Short mmCIF file of C-alpha atoms and ligand atoms in Angstrom, two decimals:
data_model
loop_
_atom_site.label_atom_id
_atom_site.label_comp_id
_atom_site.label_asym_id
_atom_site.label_seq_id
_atom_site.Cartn_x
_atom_site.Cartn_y
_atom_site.Cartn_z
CA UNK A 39 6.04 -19.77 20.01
CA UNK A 40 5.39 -21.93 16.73
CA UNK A 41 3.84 -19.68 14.00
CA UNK A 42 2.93 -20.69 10.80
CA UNK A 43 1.92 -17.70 8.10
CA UNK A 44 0.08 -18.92 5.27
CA UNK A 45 0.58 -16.91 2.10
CA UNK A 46 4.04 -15.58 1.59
CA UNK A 47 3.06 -12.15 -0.04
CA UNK A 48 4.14 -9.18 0.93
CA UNK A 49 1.64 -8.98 4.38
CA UNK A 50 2.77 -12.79 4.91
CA UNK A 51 6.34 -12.11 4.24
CA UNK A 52 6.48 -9.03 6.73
CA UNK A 53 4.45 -10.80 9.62
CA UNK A 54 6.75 -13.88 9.13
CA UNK A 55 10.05 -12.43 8.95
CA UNK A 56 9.48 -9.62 12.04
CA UNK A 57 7.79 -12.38 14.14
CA UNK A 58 10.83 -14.86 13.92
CA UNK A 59 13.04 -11.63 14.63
CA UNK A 60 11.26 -11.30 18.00
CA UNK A 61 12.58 -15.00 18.66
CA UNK A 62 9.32 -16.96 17.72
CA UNK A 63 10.14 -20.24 15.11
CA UNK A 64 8.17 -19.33 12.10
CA UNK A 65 7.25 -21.24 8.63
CA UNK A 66 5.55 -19.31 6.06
CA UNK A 67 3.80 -21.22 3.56
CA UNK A 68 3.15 -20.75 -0.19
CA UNK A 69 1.63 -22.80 -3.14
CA UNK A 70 4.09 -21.22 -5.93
CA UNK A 71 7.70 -23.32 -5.40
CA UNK A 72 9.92 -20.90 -7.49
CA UNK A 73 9.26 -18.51 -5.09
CA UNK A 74 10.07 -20.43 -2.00
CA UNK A 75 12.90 -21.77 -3.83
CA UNK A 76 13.87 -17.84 -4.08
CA UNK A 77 12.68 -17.29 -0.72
CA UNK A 78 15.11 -20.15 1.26
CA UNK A 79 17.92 -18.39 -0.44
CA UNK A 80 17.16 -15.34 1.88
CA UNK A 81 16.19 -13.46 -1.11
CA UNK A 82 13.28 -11.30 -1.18
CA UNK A 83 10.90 -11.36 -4.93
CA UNK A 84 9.51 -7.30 -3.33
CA UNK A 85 11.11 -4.47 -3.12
CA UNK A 86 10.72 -3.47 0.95
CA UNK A 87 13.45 -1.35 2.47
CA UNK A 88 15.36 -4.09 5.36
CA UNK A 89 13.28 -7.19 4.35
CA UNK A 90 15.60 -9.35 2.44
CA UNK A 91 18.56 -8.55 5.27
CA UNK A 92 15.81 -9.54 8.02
CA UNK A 93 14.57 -13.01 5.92
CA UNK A 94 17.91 -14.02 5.49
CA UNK A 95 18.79 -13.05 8.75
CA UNK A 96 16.66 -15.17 10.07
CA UNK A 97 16.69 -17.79 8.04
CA UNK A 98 20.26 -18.31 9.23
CA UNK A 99 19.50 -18.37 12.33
CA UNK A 100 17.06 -21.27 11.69
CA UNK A 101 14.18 -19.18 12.90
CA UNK A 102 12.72 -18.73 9.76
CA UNK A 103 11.76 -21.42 7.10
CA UNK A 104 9.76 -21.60 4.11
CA UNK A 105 7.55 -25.04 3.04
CA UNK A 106 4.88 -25.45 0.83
CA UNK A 107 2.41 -27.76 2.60
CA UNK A 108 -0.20 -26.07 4.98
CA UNK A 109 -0.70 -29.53 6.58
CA UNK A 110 2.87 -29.93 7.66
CA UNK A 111 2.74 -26.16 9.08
CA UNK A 112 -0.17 -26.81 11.19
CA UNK A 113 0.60 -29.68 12.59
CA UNK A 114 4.24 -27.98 13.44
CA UNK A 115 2.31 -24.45 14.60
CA UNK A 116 0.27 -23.32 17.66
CA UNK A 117 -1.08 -20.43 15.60
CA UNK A 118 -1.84 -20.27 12.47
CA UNK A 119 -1.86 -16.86 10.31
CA UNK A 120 -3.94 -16.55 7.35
CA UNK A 121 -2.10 -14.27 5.20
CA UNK A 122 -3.39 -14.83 1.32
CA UNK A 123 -4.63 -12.75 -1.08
CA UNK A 124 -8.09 -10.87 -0.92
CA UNK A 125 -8.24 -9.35 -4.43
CA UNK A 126 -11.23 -6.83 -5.74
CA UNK A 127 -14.13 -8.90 -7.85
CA UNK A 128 -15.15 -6.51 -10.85
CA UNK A 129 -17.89 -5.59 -8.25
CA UNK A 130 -15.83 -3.89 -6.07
CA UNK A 131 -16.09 -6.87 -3.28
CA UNK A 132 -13.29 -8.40 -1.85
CA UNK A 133 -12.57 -12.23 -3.29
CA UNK A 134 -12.36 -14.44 -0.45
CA UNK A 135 -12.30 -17.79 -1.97
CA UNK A 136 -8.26 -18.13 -0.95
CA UNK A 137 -9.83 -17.32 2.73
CA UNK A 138 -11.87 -20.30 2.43
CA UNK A 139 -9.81 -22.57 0.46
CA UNK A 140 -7.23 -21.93 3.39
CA UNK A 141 -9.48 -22.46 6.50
CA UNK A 142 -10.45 -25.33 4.89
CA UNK A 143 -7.20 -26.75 4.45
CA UNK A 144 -5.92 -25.78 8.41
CA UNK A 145 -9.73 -27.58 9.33
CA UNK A 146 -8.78 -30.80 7.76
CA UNK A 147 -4.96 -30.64 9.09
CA UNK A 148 -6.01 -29.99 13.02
CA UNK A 149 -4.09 -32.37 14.84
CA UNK A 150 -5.02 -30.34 18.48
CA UNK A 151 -5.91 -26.58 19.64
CA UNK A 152 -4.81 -24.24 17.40
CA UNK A 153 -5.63 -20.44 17.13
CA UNK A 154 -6.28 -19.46 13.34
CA UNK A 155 -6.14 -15.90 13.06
CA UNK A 156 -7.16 -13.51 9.98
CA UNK A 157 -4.32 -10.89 9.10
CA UNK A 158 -5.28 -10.54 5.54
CA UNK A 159 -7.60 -7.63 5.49
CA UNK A 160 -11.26 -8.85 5.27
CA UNK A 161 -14.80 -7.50 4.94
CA UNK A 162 -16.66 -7.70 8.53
CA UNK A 163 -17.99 -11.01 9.07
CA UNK A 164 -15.03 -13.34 7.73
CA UNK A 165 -14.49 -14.18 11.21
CA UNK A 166 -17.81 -15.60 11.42
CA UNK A 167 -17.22 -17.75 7.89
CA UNK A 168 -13.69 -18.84 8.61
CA UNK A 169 -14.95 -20.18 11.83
CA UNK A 170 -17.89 -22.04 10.13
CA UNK A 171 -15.37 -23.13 7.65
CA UNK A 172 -13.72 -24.56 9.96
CA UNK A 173 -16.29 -26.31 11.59
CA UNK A 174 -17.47 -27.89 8.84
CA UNK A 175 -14.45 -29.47 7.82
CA UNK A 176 -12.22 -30.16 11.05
CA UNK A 177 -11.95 -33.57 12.60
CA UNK A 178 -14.72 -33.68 15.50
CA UNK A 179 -13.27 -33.06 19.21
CA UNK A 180 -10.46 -30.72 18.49
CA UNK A 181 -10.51 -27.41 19.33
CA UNK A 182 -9.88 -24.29 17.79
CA UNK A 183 -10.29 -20.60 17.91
CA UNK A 184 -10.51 -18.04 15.31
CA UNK A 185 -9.05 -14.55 15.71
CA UNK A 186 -8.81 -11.24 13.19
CA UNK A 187 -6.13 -9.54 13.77
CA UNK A 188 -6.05 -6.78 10.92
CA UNK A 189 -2.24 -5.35 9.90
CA UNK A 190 -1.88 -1.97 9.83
CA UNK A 191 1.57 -1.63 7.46
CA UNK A 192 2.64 0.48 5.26
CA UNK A 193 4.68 -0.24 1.97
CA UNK A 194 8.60 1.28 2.81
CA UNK A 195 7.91 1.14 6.30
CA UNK A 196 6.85 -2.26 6.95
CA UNK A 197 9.31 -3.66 9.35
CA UNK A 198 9.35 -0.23 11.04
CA UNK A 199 5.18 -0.26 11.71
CA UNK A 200 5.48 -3.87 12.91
CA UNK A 201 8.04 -3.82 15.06
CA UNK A 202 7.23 -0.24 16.43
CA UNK A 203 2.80 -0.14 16.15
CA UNK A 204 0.67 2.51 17.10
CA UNK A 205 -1.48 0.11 18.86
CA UNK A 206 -2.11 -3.73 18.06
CA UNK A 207 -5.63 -4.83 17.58
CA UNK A 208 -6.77 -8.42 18.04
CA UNK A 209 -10.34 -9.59 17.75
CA UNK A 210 -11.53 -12.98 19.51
CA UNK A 211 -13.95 -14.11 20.98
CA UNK A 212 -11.95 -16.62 23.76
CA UNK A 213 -10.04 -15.75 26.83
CA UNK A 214 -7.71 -18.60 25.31
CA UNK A 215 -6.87 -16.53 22.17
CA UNK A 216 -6.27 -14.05 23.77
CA UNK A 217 -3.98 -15.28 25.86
CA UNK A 218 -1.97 -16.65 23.16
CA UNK A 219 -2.15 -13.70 21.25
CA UNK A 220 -0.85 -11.36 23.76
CA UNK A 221 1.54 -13.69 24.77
CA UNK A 222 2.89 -13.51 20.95
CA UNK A 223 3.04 -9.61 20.83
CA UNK A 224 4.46 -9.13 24.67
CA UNK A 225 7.80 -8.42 23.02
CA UNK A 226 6.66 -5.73 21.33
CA UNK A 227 5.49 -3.81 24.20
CA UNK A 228 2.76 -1.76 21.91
CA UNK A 229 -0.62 -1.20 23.16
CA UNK A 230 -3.01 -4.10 22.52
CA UNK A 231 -7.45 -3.26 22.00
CA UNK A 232 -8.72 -6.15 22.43
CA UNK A 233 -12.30 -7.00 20.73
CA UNK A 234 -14.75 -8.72 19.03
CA UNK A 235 -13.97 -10.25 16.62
CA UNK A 236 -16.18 -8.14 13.94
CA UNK A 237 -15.08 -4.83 15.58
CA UNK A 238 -11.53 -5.43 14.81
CA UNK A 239 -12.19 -6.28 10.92
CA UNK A 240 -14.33 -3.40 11.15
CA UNK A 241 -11.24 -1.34 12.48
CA UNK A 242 -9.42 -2.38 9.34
CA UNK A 243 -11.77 -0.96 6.44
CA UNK A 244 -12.47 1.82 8.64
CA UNK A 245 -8.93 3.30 9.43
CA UNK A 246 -7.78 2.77 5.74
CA UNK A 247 -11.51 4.37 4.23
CA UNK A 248 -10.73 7.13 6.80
CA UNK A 249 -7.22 7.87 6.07
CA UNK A 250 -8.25 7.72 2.12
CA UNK A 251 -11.43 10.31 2.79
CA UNK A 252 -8.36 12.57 4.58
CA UNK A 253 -6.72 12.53 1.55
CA UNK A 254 -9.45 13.38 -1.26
CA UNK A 255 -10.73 16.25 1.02
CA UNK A 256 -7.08 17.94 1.02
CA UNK A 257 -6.95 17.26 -2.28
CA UNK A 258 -10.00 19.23 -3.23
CA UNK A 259 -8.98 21.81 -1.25
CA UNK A 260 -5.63 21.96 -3.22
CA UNK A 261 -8.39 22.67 -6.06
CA UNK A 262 -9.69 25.91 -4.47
CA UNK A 263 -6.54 26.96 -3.29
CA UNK A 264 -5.49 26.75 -7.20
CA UNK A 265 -8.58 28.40 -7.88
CA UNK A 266 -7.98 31.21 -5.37
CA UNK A 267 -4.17 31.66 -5.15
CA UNK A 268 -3.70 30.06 -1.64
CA UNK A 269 -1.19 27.47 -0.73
CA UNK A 270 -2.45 24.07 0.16
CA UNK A 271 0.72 23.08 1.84
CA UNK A 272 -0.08 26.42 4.24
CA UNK A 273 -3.77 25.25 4.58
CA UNK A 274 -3.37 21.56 6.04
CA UNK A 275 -0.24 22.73 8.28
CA UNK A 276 -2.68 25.16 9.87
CA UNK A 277 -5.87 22.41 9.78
CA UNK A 278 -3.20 19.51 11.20
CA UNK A 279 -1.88 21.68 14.07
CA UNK A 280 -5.41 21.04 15.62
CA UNK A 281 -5.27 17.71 17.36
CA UNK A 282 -8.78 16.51 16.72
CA UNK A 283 -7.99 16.96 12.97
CA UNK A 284 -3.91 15.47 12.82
CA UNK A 285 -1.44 16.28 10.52
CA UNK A 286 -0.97 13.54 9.34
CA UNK A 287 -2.02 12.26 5.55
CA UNK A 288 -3.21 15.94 4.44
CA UNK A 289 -0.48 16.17 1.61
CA UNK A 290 -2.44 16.83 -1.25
CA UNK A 291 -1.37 15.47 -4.71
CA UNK A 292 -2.42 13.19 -7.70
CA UNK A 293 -4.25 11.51 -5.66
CA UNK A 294 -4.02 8.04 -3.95
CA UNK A 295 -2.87 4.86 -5.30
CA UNK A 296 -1.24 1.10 -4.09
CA UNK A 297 -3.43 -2.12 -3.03
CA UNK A 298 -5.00 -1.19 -0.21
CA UNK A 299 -7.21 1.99 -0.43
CA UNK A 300 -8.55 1.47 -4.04
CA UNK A 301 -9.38 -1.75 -3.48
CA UNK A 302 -10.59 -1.36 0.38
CA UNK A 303 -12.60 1.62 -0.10
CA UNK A 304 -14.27 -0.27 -2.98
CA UNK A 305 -14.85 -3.88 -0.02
CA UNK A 306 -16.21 -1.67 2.45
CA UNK A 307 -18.70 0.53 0.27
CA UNK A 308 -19.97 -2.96 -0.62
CA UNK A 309 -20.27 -4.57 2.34
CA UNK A 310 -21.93 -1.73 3.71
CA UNK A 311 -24.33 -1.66 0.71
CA UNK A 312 -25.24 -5.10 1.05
CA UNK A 313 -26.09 -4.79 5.28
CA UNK A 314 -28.32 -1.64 3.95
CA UNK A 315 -26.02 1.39 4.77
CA UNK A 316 -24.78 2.89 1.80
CA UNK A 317 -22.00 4.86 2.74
CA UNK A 318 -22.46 7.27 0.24
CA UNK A 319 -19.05 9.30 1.20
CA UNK A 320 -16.72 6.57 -0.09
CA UNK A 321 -18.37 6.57 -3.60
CA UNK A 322 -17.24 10.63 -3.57
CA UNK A 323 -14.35 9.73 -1.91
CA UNK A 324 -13.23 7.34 -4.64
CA UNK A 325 -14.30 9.69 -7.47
CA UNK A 326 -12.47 12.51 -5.84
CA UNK A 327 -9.49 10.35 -6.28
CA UNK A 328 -10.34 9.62 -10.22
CA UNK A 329 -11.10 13.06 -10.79
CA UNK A 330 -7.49 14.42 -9.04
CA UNK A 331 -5.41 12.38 -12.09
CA UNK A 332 -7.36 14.29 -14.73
CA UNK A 333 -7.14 17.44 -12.63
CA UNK A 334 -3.17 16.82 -12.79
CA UNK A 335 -3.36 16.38 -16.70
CA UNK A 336 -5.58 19.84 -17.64
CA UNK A 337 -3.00 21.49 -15.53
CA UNK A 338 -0.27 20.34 -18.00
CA UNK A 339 -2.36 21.30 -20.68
CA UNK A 340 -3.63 24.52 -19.81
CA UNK A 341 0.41 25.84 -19.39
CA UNK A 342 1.55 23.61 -22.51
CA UNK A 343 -1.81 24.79 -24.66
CA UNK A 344 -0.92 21.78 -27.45
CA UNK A 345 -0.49 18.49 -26.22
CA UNK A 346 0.42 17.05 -28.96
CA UNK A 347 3.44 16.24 -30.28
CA UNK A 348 5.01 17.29 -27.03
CA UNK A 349 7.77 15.39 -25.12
CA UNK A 350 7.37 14.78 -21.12
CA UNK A 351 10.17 13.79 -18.71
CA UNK A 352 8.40 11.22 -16.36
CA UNK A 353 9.79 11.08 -12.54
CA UNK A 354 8.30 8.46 -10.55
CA UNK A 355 5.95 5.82 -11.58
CA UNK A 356 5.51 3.78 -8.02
CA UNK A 357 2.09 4.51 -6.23
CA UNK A 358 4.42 6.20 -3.58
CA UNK A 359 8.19 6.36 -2.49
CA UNK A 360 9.97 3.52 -0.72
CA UNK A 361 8.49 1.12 -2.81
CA UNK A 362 8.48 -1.16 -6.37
CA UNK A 363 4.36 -1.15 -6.26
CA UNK A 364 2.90 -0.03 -9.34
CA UNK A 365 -0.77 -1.70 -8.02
CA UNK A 366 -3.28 1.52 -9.06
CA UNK A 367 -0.65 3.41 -9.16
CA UNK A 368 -1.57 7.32 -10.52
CA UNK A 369 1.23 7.20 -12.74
CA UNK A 370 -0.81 4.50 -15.11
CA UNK A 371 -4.20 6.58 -15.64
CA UNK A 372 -2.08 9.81 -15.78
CA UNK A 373 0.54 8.59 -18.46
CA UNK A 374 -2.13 6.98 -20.52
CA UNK A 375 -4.09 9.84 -20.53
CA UNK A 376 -1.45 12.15 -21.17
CA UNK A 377 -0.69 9.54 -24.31
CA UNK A 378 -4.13 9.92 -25.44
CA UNK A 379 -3.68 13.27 -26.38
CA UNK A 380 -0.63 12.58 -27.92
CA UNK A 381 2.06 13.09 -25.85
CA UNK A 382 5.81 11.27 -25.71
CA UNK A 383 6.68 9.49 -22.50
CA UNK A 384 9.98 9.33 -20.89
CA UNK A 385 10.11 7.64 -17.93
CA UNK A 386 12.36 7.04 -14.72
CA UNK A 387 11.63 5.00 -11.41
CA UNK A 388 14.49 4.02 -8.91
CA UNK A 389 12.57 0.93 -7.96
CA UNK A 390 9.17 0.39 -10.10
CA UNK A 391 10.25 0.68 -14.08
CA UNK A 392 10.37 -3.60 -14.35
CA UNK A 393 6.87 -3.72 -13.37
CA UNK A 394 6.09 -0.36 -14.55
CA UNK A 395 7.40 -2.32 -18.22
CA UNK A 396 4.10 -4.26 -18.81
CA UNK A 397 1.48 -1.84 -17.69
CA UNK A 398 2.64 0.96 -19.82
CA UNK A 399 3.05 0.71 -23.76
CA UNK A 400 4.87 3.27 -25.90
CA UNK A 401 7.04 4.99 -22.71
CA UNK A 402 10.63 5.46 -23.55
CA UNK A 403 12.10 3.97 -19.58
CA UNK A 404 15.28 5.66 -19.29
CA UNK A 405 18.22 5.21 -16.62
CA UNK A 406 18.34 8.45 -14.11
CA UNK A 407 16.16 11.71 -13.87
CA UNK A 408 18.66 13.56 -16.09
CA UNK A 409 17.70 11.59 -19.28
CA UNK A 410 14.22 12.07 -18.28
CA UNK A 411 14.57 15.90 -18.72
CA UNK A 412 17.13 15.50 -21.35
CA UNK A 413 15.17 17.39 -24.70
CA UNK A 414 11.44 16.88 -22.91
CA UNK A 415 9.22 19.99 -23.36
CA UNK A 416 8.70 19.73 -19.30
CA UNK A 417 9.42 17.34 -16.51
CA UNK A 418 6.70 16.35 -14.47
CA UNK A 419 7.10 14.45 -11.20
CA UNK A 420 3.98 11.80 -10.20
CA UNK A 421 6.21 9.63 -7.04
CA UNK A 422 8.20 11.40 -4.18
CA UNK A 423 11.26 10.03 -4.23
CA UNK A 424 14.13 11.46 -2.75
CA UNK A 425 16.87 11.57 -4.94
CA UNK A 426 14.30 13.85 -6.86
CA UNK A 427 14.49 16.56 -4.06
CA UNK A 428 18.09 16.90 -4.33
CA UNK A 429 18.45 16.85 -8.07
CA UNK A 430 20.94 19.80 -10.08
CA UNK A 431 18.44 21.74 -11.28
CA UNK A 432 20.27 23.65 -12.76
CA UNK A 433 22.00 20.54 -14.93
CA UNK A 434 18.05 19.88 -15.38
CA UNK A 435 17.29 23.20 -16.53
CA UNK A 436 19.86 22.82 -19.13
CA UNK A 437 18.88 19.33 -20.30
CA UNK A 438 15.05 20.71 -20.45
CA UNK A 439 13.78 22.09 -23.96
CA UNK A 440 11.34 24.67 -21.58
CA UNK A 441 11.98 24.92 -18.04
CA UNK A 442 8.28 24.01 -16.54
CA UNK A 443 8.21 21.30 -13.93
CA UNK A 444 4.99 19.82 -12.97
CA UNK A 445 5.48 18.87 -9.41
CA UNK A 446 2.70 16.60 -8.46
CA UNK A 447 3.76 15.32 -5.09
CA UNK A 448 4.78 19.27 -3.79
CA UNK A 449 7.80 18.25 -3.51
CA UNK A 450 9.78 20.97 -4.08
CA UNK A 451 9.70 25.00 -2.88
CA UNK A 452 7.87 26.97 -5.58
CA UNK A 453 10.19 30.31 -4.82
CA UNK A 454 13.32 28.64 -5.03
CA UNK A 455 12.25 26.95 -8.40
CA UNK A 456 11.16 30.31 -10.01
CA UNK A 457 14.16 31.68 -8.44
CA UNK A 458 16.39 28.42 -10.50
CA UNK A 459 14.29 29.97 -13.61
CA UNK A 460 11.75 27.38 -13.63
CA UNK A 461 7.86 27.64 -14.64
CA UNK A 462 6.74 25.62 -11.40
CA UNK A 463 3.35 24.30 -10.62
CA UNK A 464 2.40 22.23 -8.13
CA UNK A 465 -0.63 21.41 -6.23
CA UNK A 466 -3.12 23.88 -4.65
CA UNK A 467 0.25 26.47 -4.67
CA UNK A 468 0.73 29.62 -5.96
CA UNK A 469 3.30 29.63 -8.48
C1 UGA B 571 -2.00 1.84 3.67
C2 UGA B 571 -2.15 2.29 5.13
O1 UGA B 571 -1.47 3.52 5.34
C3 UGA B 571 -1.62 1.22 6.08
O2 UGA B 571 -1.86 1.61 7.43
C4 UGA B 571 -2.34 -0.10 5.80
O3 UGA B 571 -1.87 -1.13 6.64
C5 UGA B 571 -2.10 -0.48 4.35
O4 UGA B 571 -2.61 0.56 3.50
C6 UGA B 571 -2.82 -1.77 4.09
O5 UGA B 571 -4.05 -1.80 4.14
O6 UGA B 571 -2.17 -2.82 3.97
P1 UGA B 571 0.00 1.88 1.88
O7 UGA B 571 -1.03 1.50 0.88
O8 UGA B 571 1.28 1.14 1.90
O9 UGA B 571 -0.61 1.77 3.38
O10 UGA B 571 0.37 3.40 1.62
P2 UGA B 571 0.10 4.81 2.27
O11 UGA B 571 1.35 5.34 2.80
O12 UGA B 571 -1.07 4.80 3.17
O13 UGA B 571 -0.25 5.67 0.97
C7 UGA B 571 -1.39 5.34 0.15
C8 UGA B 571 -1.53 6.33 -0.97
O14 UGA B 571 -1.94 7.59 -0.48
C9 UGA B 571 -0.23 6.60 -1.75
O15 UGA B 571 -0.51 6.67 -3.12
C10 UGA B 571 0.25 7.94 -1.21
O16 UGA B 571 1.03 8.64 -2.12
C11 UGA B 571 -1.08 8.63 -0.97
N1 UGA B 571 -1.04 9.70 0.04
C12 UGA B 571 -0.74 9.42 1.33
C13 UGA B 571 -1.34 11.01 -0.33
O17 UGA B 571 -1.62 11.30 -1.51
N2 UGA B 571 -1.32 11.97 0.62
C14 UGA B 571 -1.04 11.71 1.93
O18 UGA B 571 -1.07 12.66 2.75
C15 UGA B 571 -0.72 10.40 2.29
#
């Protein structure tokens, strides 16, 4: 099939890319030309693990092409993606003037059916506007449909999550779409819920709220089990082997970070506000997540007593592993904070310290882990990455000033770090 993705961002990029490597012909469009410039050159302006090989892949192949005008794409394309931006208002609401200013443009361009489907993730009811959108605009007689059909990937595993999903969801509200819809996911041979439209947007918010809630609950729990001398690591294993509850996303640490559940969380609180359901348990969710970084900080402080004046070996500054994303990252609140008190950063990220650069003043960004530790007072680890796990530690002790390790992602075994000499404390576990 003939696919055009508008908005090459990372979502855009993804969707494009793993869609021409199932065999469809696929443009992806974008208003900024350095970046498609970059782009037909097969090379990739985000860091995501297989991405650039799979763009330029399939860019050789001629599957894949890049072009700047939305009018040329959907006159070329039988189904149009609408893959821009939906960035957080100072409210809290999602921004979905890109939305319109793109529905507008595919109305105006309709040359003859075409299925326009949402993949950017929306607040429920965008269906409902795009479609008026459209209808306001397009050239009388030709028909369209509009579809949501939400993405559920993760940064690091991207290709992996759209190639192999859990389940696809599509939302429409025609037979037609639906048709052409399944007919564009067949290859994948994934289960496909089809719904309303409105249900699957709802699906969106909801998985990524609910995942998010999973996450500040464990985390508070990693508070008691501080508090009490239990092992949080011990507590979700036993919680997770219970199949109604899942193992899954029950790692406590300093809390959760990236583009999507800060700024969803936030979208569907306020949606739900503004239909007259306050949904009360996001707003504690949220300042669970708030409260986890300072957590993280009077831990340092209550082993180091005097803050200031004291040097800290920074590893990891990403939101997560497996990824270049410093969007909410923890890191940012936690290393400012820790330089309000008076502390000296040294930092070190594998992927994120470019980006990392402009969003954090006064940090020392240094080449490996080892000059991290090298004279700090402790090393304290905020991203899981895992070149961290199998550091020398015993090079690191060595480098330290004091052997304490903060290990805010649990990464490593507390018993085998007392046993290497070190003060350890991590998350909700004894030490
Ligand atoms: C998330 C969802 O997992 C995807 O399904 C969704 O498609 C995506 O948002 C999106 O809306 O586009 P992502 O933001 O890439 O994906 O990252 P996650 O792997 O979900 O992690 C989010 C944050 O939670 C990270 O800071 C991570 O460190 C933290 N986390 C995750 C925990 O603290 N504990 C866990 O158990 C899991």
């Amino acid at each position: 099939m003939r696919i055009g993705i508008i908005g090459s961002g990372y979502v855009g990029l993804v969707t494009g890319a793993c869609f021409a490597h199932l065999g469809h012909q696929v443009i992806c469009v974008d208003n900024d030309v350095k970046k498609l410039t970059v782009l037909k050159k097969g090379k990739v302006p985000i860091y995501e693990p297989g991405l650039e090989e799979l763009i330029s892949e399939n860019v050789k192949k001629g599957r894949l092409k890049f072009h700047a005008s939305v009018r040329y794409t959907v006159r070329q394309c039988e189904v149009l993606f609408i893959c821009v931006n939906t960035p957080p208002k100072d409210n809290g609401e999602a921004d979905l003037s890109y939305v319109e200013a793109v529905a507008r443009e595919i109305a105006v361009s309709l040359p003859s059916y075409r299925v326009i489907v949402d993949k950017s993730t929306v607040p429920v009811e965008t269906g409902g506007w795009v479609a008026k959108t459209m209808k306001d605009n397009h050239r009388k007689g030709v028909a369209f449909d509009v579809a949501s059909n939400p993405e559920f990937l993760s940064e690091g595993t991207a290709i992996r999550d759209f190639l192999e999903p859990d389940r696809v969801v599509i939302g429409v509200s025609s037979k037609r779409a639906e048709k052409v819809l399944r007919q564009l996911y067949a290859p994948l041979k994934a289960p496909i819920l089809v719904t309303d439209i409105k249900s699957a947007e709802l699906i969106k918010h909801a998985s990524n709220s609910f995942l998010a809630t999973k996450i500040s609950f464990i985390n508070v729990v990693s508070r008691l089990c501080d508090a009490v001398g239990a092992d949080v690591d011990l507590v979700a294993k036993g919680m997770g082997m219970d199949p109604r509850i899942g193992k899954s996303f029950l790692k406590a640490g300093v809390g959760f970070g990236g583009f999507c559940f800060p700024k969803d969380l936030s979208a569907f609180l306020r949606i739900s506000e503004k239909r007259g359901i306050p949904f009360n348990l996001l707003k504690e969710v949220l300042e669970i997540n708030e409260e986890q970084k300072s957590y993280f900080v009077q831990k340092i402080e209550s082993e180091m007593w005097n803050l200031r004046n004291k040097t800290l070996g920074v590893l990891g500054l990403a939101f997560k592993a497996g990824t270049d994303d410093m969007r909410f990252a923890p890191s940012v609140d936690i290393i400012k904070h820790l330089q309000s008190e008076g502390v000296t950063v040294k930092a070190y990220d594998p992927q994120a310290m470019s980006r990392a650069r402009p969003l954090l003043k006064k940090v020392t960004f240094v080449k490996s882990a080892y000059e991290a530790a090298r004279g700090a007072d402790a090393l304290v680890v905020l991203t899981e990455w895992s070149e961290f796990k199998n550091m020398d530690f015993k090079r690191v002790k060595r480098l330290l000033r004091h052997p304490v390790l903060f290990d805010g992602r649990n990464m490593y075994d507390p018993k085998q770090m007392k046993k290497l000499g070190f003060r350890y404390h991590g998350m909700g576990r004894p030490s």
